Amino acid sequence: MYARENKLAGWNLVVAMVALFIGGFFGPLQKLQSVGLNVYPTLNNIGIRSYYQGLTAHGVLNALVWTTFFIIGFFTFVTSRSLKRELRYPRWSWVAFFMMVIGLVLAAIPILTNLATVLYTFYPPMEASIFFYLGLTLVVVGSWIAGFVFLATLISWRRDNPGQRTPFIALAANITMVMWIIATLGVASEILFLIIPWTLGLVDGIDPQLARTFFWFFGHPLVYFWLLPAYVSWYAMLPKQADGKMFSESLARLVFWLFLVLSIPVGLHHQYTDPGVPAGYKFIHAILTWALFIPSLMTAFTVVASLEIGGRARGGTGLLGWIRKLPWGNPSYTAQNLAMILFAFGGIGGL
């Protein structure tokens, strides 16, 4: 059981990690460039001709490719085990994977040949090769297919288990994928209805303001697409590593529903300086952005409380003595705990 799911998850993770390491290679180069060391002339031999070409590869591979493939692989693994059944349509999951890989190749070739040096936001009127946009479209559509397979698996489970509460991990994974599908409607609309007709010369021009607005309808929920899989682990897996339990599963479920409702209509806070967006809409998005801090605070409380249960079960006493009893010698636990601490500072700074 789960042999196909393991293989599918594994291949998604392989592509994800390759993208992460290639994209991450450009990170230090950008830092060296920012402190005055012009390293890009030495990279001409591998086809990297400019700082912005490297920045595009870094952004696309790390922000879009690594995250999407990793999350699809992670959810393939945890959904099947959470529901204790194989995926409903595994062949369609493989179709999704190969579609995403083909899309990755189509998008990567123009980047590496300096025909898509438009950064990961690809704001018009900067223009890339048509294959860059087609490749990104295939990656998005492939992720939709994978998401629909997760949803079909959950529906099948509910049909066989009437009246039972949906396992938390399966519910959280499907909520995350629904949020992703809704969010990517924005970037899909931008590419299909604005950019591709413009790139092919079917229309005389393009509206940069409208294109940016479509992108940020997608661009900010994208952040929560990255975040919520970590929340799945912090809520459901990390406490077990600490010999604890989830402090409140109902609270955890509410957090995911709140992210689904609140994460979509906040993209305009990336366009505060855009003159074409009315101030009233910017104000509404500001309020909704602050509202998103509420589920984050709920998460901080619930996860720390869950870890405290584990720390005290391991013999911790006193107000903070339980912290020392947590399994800091376990690299998996420690890495995730340190990630939570870094995320807390990042989240507060963003607010």
Coordinates of C-alpha atoms in Angstrom, one line a residue:
M1 CA 0.0 0.0 0.0
Y2 CA 1.1 3.6 -0.8
A3 CA 3.8 2.4 -3.2
R4 CA 2.5 4.6 -6.0
E5 CA 2.0 7.5 -3.7
N6 CA 5.6 7.1 -2.3
K7 CA 7.0 7.1 -5.9
L8 CA 4.9 10.0 -7.0
A9 CA 5.8 12.0 -3.9
G10 CA 9.4 11.1 -4.3
W11 CA 9.7 12.3 -7.9
N12 CA 8.0 15.6 -7.0
L13 CA 10.5 16.1 -4.1
V14 CA 13.4 15.3 -6.4
V15 CA 12.4 18.0 -8.9
A16 CA 11.7 20.4 -6.0
M17 CA 15.1 19.9 -4.4
V18 CA 17.0 20.2 -7.8
A19 CA 15.1 23.5 -8.4
L20 CA 15.9 24.7 -4.9
F21 CA 19.6 24.1 -5.2
I22 CA 20.0 25.6 -8.7
G23 CA 17.9 28.6 -7.7
G24 CA 19.6 28.9 -4.4
F25 CA 23.0 29.0 -6.2
F26 CA 22.1 32.5 -7.5
G27 CA 21.3 33.8 -4.0
P28 CA 24.9 34.3 -2.8
L29 CA 25.8 35.7 -6.3
Q30 CA 23.2 38.4 -5.9
K31 CA 24.5 39.3 -2.4
L32 CA 28.1 39.5 -3.8
Q33 CA 26.8 41.8 -6.6
S34 CA 25.0 44.0 -4.0
V35 CA 28.2 44.6 -2.1
G36 CA 30.1 45.6 -5.2
L37 CA 31.6 42.4 -6.5
N38 CA 30.6 42.0 -10.1
V39 CA 30.6 38.2 -10.5
Y40 CA 28.4 37.9 -13.5
P41 CA 31.0 38.5 -16.2
T42 CA 32.7 35.2 -15.0
L43 CA 29.3 33.4 -15.4
N44 CA 29.1 34.0 -19.2
N45 CA 30.5 30.6 -19.8
I46 CA 27.4 29.0 -18.4
G47 CA 25.0 31.4 -20.2
I48 CA 24.3 33.8 -17.3
R49 CA 24.7 37.2 -18.9
S50 CA 23.3 39.6 -16.3
Y51 CA 22.4 40.1 -12.7
Y52 CA 18.7 40.2 -13.6
Q53 CA 18.9 37.0 -15.6
G54 CA 20.3 35.3 -12.4
L55 CA 17.6 37.0 -10.3
T56 CA 14.9 35.7 -12.6
A57 CA 16.2 32.1 -12.3
H58 CA 16.5 32.5 -8.6
G59 CA 12.9 33.8 -8.2
V60 CA 11.2 31.4 -10.6
L61 CA 13.0 28.3 -9.3
N62 CA 12.8 29.1 -5.6
A63 CA 9.4 31.0 -5.3
L64 CA 7.4 29.0 -7.9
V65 CA 9.0 25.7 -8.9
W66 CA 10.6 24.5 -5.7
T67 CA 7.5 25.3 -3.6
T68 CA 4.9 24.0 -6.0
F69 CA 6.6 20.6 -6.6
F70 CA 7.5 20.2 -2.9
I71 CA 4.0 20.9 -1.7
I72 CA 2.4 18.6 -4.3
G73 CA 4.8 15.9 -3.2
F74 CA 4.2 16.5 0.5
F75 CA 0.5 16.5 0.2
T76 CA 0.6 13.4 -1.9
F77 CA 2.4 11.7 0.9
V78 CA 0.3 13.0 3.9
T79 CA -3.1 12.9 2.3
S80 CA -3.0 9.2 1.5
R81 CA -1.7 8.4 5.0
S82 CA -4.1 10.7 6.8
L83 CA -7.1 9.1 5.0
K84 CA -5.5 5.6 5.1
R85 CA -6.2 5.0 1.4
E86 CA -4.5 5.3 -1.9
L87 CA -5.1 8.3 -4.2
R88 CA -8.4 8.1 -6.0
Y89 CA -7.0 8.8 -9.5
P90 CA -3.2 8.1 -9.4
R91 CA -2.9 8.2 -13.2
W92 CA -4.1 11.7 -13.2
S93 CA -1.5 12.6 -10.5
W94 CA 1.2 11.3 -12.9
V95 CA -0.4 13.4 -15.7
A96 CA -0.2 16.4 -13.4
F97 CA 3.5 15.7 -12.6
F98 CA 4.6 15.3 -16.2
M99 CA 2.6 18.3 -17.2
M100 CA 4.4 20.4 -14.6
V101 CA 7.8 19.0 -15.6
I102 CA 7.2 19.9 -19.3
G103 CA 6.1 23.3 -18.2
L104 CA 9.2 23.7 -16.1
V105 CA 11.4 22.8 -19.1
L106 CA 9.5 25.2 -21.4
A107 CA 9.9 28.1 -18.9
A108 CA 13.6 27.2 -18.0
I109 CA 15.0 27.3 -21.5
P110 CA 14.0 31.0 -22.2
I111 CA 15.4 31.9 -18.8
L112 CA 18.7 30.2 -19.4
T113 CA 19.0 31.7 -22.9
N114 CA 18.3 35.2 -21.6
L115 CA 14.9 35.4 -23.4
A116 CA 12.8 35.7 -20.2
T117 CA 14.7 38.1 -18.0
V118 CA 11.6 39.5 -16.5
L119 CA 11.9 38.3 -12.8
Y120 CA 9.4 36.0 -11.2
T121 CA 6.7 38.7 -11.2
F122 CA 7.1 39.2 -15.1
Y123 CA 5.5 42.7 -15.0
P124 CA 4.5 44.0 -18.4
P125 CA 5.7 45.9 -20.4
M126 CA 8.7 43.7 -19.9
E127 CA 8.3 40.8 -22.3
A128 CA 9.5 37.2 -22.3
S129 CA 9.5 34.4 -24.9
I130 CA 6.0 32.9 -25.4
F131 CA 7.4 29.6 -24.1
F132 CA 8.1 31.1 -20.7
Y133 CA 4.4 32.0 -20.3
L134 CA 3.2 28.7 -21.7
G135 CA 5.5 26.8 -19.4
L136 CA 4.2 28.6 -16.3
T137 CA 0.7 27.9 -17.5
L138 CA 1.4 24.2 -17.7
V139 CA 2.9 24.2 -14.2
V140 CA -0.2 25.9 -12.8
V141 CA -2.7 23.6 -14.7
G142 CA -0.7 20.5 -13.6
S143 CA -1.0 21.7 -10.0
W144 CA -4.8 22.1 -10.4
I145 CA -5.0 18.5 -11.6
A146 CA -3.0 17.3 -8.6
G147 CA -5.3 19.3 -6.3
F148 CA -8.4 17.8 -7.9
V149 CA -7.1 14.3 -7.2
F150 CA -6.6 15.2 -3.5
L151 CA -10.1 16.5 -3.4
A152 CA -11.5 13.4 -5.2
T153 CA -9.7 11.2 -2.6
L154 CA -11.3 13.1 0.2
I155 CA -14.7 12.9 -1.3
S156 CA -14.3 9.1 -1.7
W157 CA -13.2 8.8 1.9
R158 CA -16.3 10.8 3.1
R159 CA -18.6 8.6 1.0
D160 CA -17.2 5.5 2.7
N161 CA -17.2 7.1 6.2
P162 CA -20.5 9.0 6.5
G163 CA -20.8 11.0 9.7
Q164 CA -17.1 10.8 10.6
R165 CA -14.9 13.8 11.1
T166 CA -12.5 14.4 8.3
P167 CA -8.9 13.8 9.5
F168 CA -7.2 17.1 10.2
I169 CA -4.2 16.7 7.8
A170 CA -6.4 15.7 4.8
L171 CA -8.7 18.6 5.5
A172 CA -5.8 21.1 5.9
A173 CA -4.2 19.9 2.7
N174 CA -7.4 20.2 0.7
I175 CA -8.2 23.7 2.1
T176 CA -4.7 24.7 1.0
M177 CA -5.1 23.4 -2.5
V178 CA -8.5 25.1 -2.8
M179 CA -6.9 28.4 -1.8
W180 CA -4.1 27.8 -4.4
I181 CA -6.6 27.0 -7.2
I182 CA -8.6 30.1 -6.5
A183 CA -5.5 32.3 -6.2
T184 CA -4.0 31.0 -9.5
L185 CA -7.1 32.0 -11.4
G186 CA -5.6 35.5 -11.2
V187 CA -2.2 34.7 -12.8
A188 CA -3.9 32.3 -15.3
S189 CA -6.2 35.2 -16.4
E190 CA -3.2 37.5 -16.7
I191 CA -1.2 35.1 -18.8
L192 CA -4.0 33.7 -21.0
F193 CA -6.1 36.9 -21.6
L194 CA -3.5 39.7 -21.4
I195 CA 0.1 38.6 -21.9
I196 CA -0.1 35.8 -24.5
P197 CA -2.3 37.7 -26.9
W198 CA 0.1 40.7 -26.5
T199 CA 3.2 38.5 -26.9
L200 CA 1.7 36.9 -30.1
G201 CA 0.9 40.4 -31.5
L202 CA -2.8 39.7 -31.5
V203 CA -3.5 43.0 -29.7
D204 CA -1.7 46.3 -30.0
G205 CA -0.8 46.7 -26.4
I206 CA -1.3 45.7 -22.8
D207 CA -2.5 47.3 -19.6
P208 CA 0.4 47.0 -17.1
Q209 CA -1.8 48.1 -14.1
L210 CA -4.4 45.4 -14.8
A211 CA -1.7 42.8 -15.3
R212 CA -0.1 43.7 -12.0
T213 CA -3.5 43.5 -10.2
F214 CA -4.1 40.1 -11.6
F215 CA -0.7 39.0 -10.5
W216 CA -1.1 40.1 -6.9
F217 CA -4.5 38.5 -6.7
F218 CA -2.3 35.4 -7.0
G219 CA 1.0 36.8 -5.6
H220 CA 0.0 37.2 -1.9
P221 CA -2.0 34.0 -1.4
L222 CA 1.1 32.4 -2.9
V223 CA 2.8 33.2 0.4
Y224 CA 0.2 31.2 2.3
F225 CA 0.5 28.4 -0.1
W226 CA 4.1 28.2 1.0
L227 CA 3.2 28.6 4.7
L228 CA 0.2 26.3 5.3
P229 CA 2.0 23.0 4.6
A230 CA 4.4 24.1 7.3
Y231 CA 1.4 24.7 9.6
V232 CA 0.2 21.1 8.8
S233 CA 3.5 19.8 10.2
W234 CA 3.6 22.2 13.1
Y235 CA 0.1 21.4 14.2
A236 CA -0.1 17.7 13.5
M237 CA 3.4 16.3 13.4
L238 CA 5.7 18.4 15.6
P239 CA 3.7 17.8 18.8
K240 CA 4.0 14.0 18.3
Q241 CA 7.7 14.3 17.9
A242 CA 7.7 16.1 21.3
D243 CA 5.5 13.3 22.9
G244 CA 2.6 15.8 23.1
K245 CA -0.7 16.2 21.3
M246 CA -2.5 19.0 19.5
F247 CA -3.9 21.4 22.1
S248 CA -7.1 22.1 20.2
E249 CA -7.9 20.5 16.9
S250 CA -11.0 22.6 16.5
L251 CA -8.9 25.8 16.8
A252 CA -6.5 24.3 14.2
R253 CA -9.3 23.7 11.7
L254 CA -10.7 27.2 12.2
V255 CA -7.2 28.6 11.4
F256 CA -7.2 26.9 8.0
W257 CA -10.7 28.1 7.2
L258 CA -9.8 31.6 8.2
F259 CA -6.7 31.6 5.9
L260 CA -8.9 30.4 3.0
V261 CA -11.4 33.2 3.5
L262 CA -8.9 36.0 4.3
S263 CA -5.8 35.2 2.2
I264 CA -7.3 35.9 -1.2
P265 CA -8.5 39.5 -0.9
V266 CA -5.3 41.1 0.3
G267 CA -3.1 41.4 -2.8
L268 CA -3.6 45.1 -3.2
H269 CA -1.3 45.8 -0.2
H270 CA 1.5 45.1 -2.7
Q271 CA 0.2 48.0 -4.8
Y272 CA 0.0 50.8 -2.2
T273 CA 2.0 53.1 -4.5
D274 CA 0.1 52.2 -7.7
P275 CA -1.9 55.3 -8.7
G276 CA -4.4 53.3 -10.6
V277 CA -5.8 51.6 -7.6
P278 CA -8.4 53.6 -5.6
A279 CA -7.4 54.4 -2.0
G280 CA -10.6 52.9 -0.7
Y281 CA -9.7 49.5 -2.0
K282 CA -6.2 49.8 -0.6
F283 CA -7.7 50.6 2.8
I284 CA -10.0 47.5 2.7
H285 CA -7.0 45.3 1.8
A286 CA -5.0 46.8 4.7
I287 CA -7.7 45.9 7.2
L288 CA -8.0 42.4 5.8
T289 CA -4.2 42.1 5.9
W290 CA -4.2 42.9 9.6
A291 CA -7.1 40.4 10.1
L292 CA -4.8 37.7 8.7
F293 CA -2.6 38.2 11.8
I294 CA -5.4 36.7 13.9
P295 CA -5.0 33.1 12.6
S296 CA -1.3 33.5 12.9
L297 CA -1.6 34.4 16.6
M298 CA -4.0 31.5 17.1
T299 CA -1.4 29.2 15.6
A300 CA 1.4 30.6 17.8
F301 CA -0.8 29.9 20.9
T302 CA -2.0 26.4 19.8
V303 CA 1.4 25.1 18.7
V304 CA 3.3 26.4 21.7
A305 CA 0.6 24.9 24.0
S306 CA 0.9 21.6 22.1
L307 CA 4.6 21.6 22.7
E308 CA 4.2 22.5 26.3
I309 CA 2.1 19.4 26.8
G310 CA 4.9 17.3 25.3
G311 CA 7.6 19.0 27.3
R312 CA 5.7 18.4 30.6
A313 CA 5.0 14.8 29.6
R314 CA 8.8 14.4 29.2
G315 CA 9.3 15.6 32.8
G316 CA 9.5 19.4 32.4
T317 CA 8.4 21.4 35.4
G318 CA 8.1 25.1 36.4
L319 CA 7.0 28.0 34.2
L320 CA 9.6 27.3 31.4
G321 CA 11.3 24.2 32.4
W322 CA 9.4 22.1 29.9
I323 CA 11.3 23.9 27.1
R324 CA 14.5 22.2 28.0
K325 CA 12.8 18.8 27.9
L326 CA 11.8 19.0 24.3
P327 CA 13.7 16.7 21.9
W328 CA 16.3 19.3 20.8
G329 CA 18.6 16.4 19.9
N330 CA 16.3 15.4 17.0
P331 CA 17.4 17.4 13.9
S332 CA 13.9 17.2 12.4
Y333 CA 12.3 18.6 15.5
T334 CA 14.9 21.3 16.1
A335 CA 14.9 22.5 12.5
Q336 CA 11.1 23.0 12.5
N337 CA 11.2 24.7 15.9
L338 CA 13.9 27.1 14.8
A339 CA 11.9 27.7 11.6
M340 CA 8.9 28.7 13.7
I341 CA 11.0 31.2 15.7
L342 CA 12.3 32.8 12.5
F343 CA 8.8 32.9 11.0
A344 CA 7.6 34.7 14.1
F345 CA 10.1 37.5 13.6
G346 CA 9.4 37.6 9.9
G347 CA 5.6 37.8 10.5
I348 CA 5.8 40.5 13.0
G349 CA 8.1 42.5 10.8
G350 CA 5.7 42.1 7.9
L351 CA 2.8 43.4 10.0

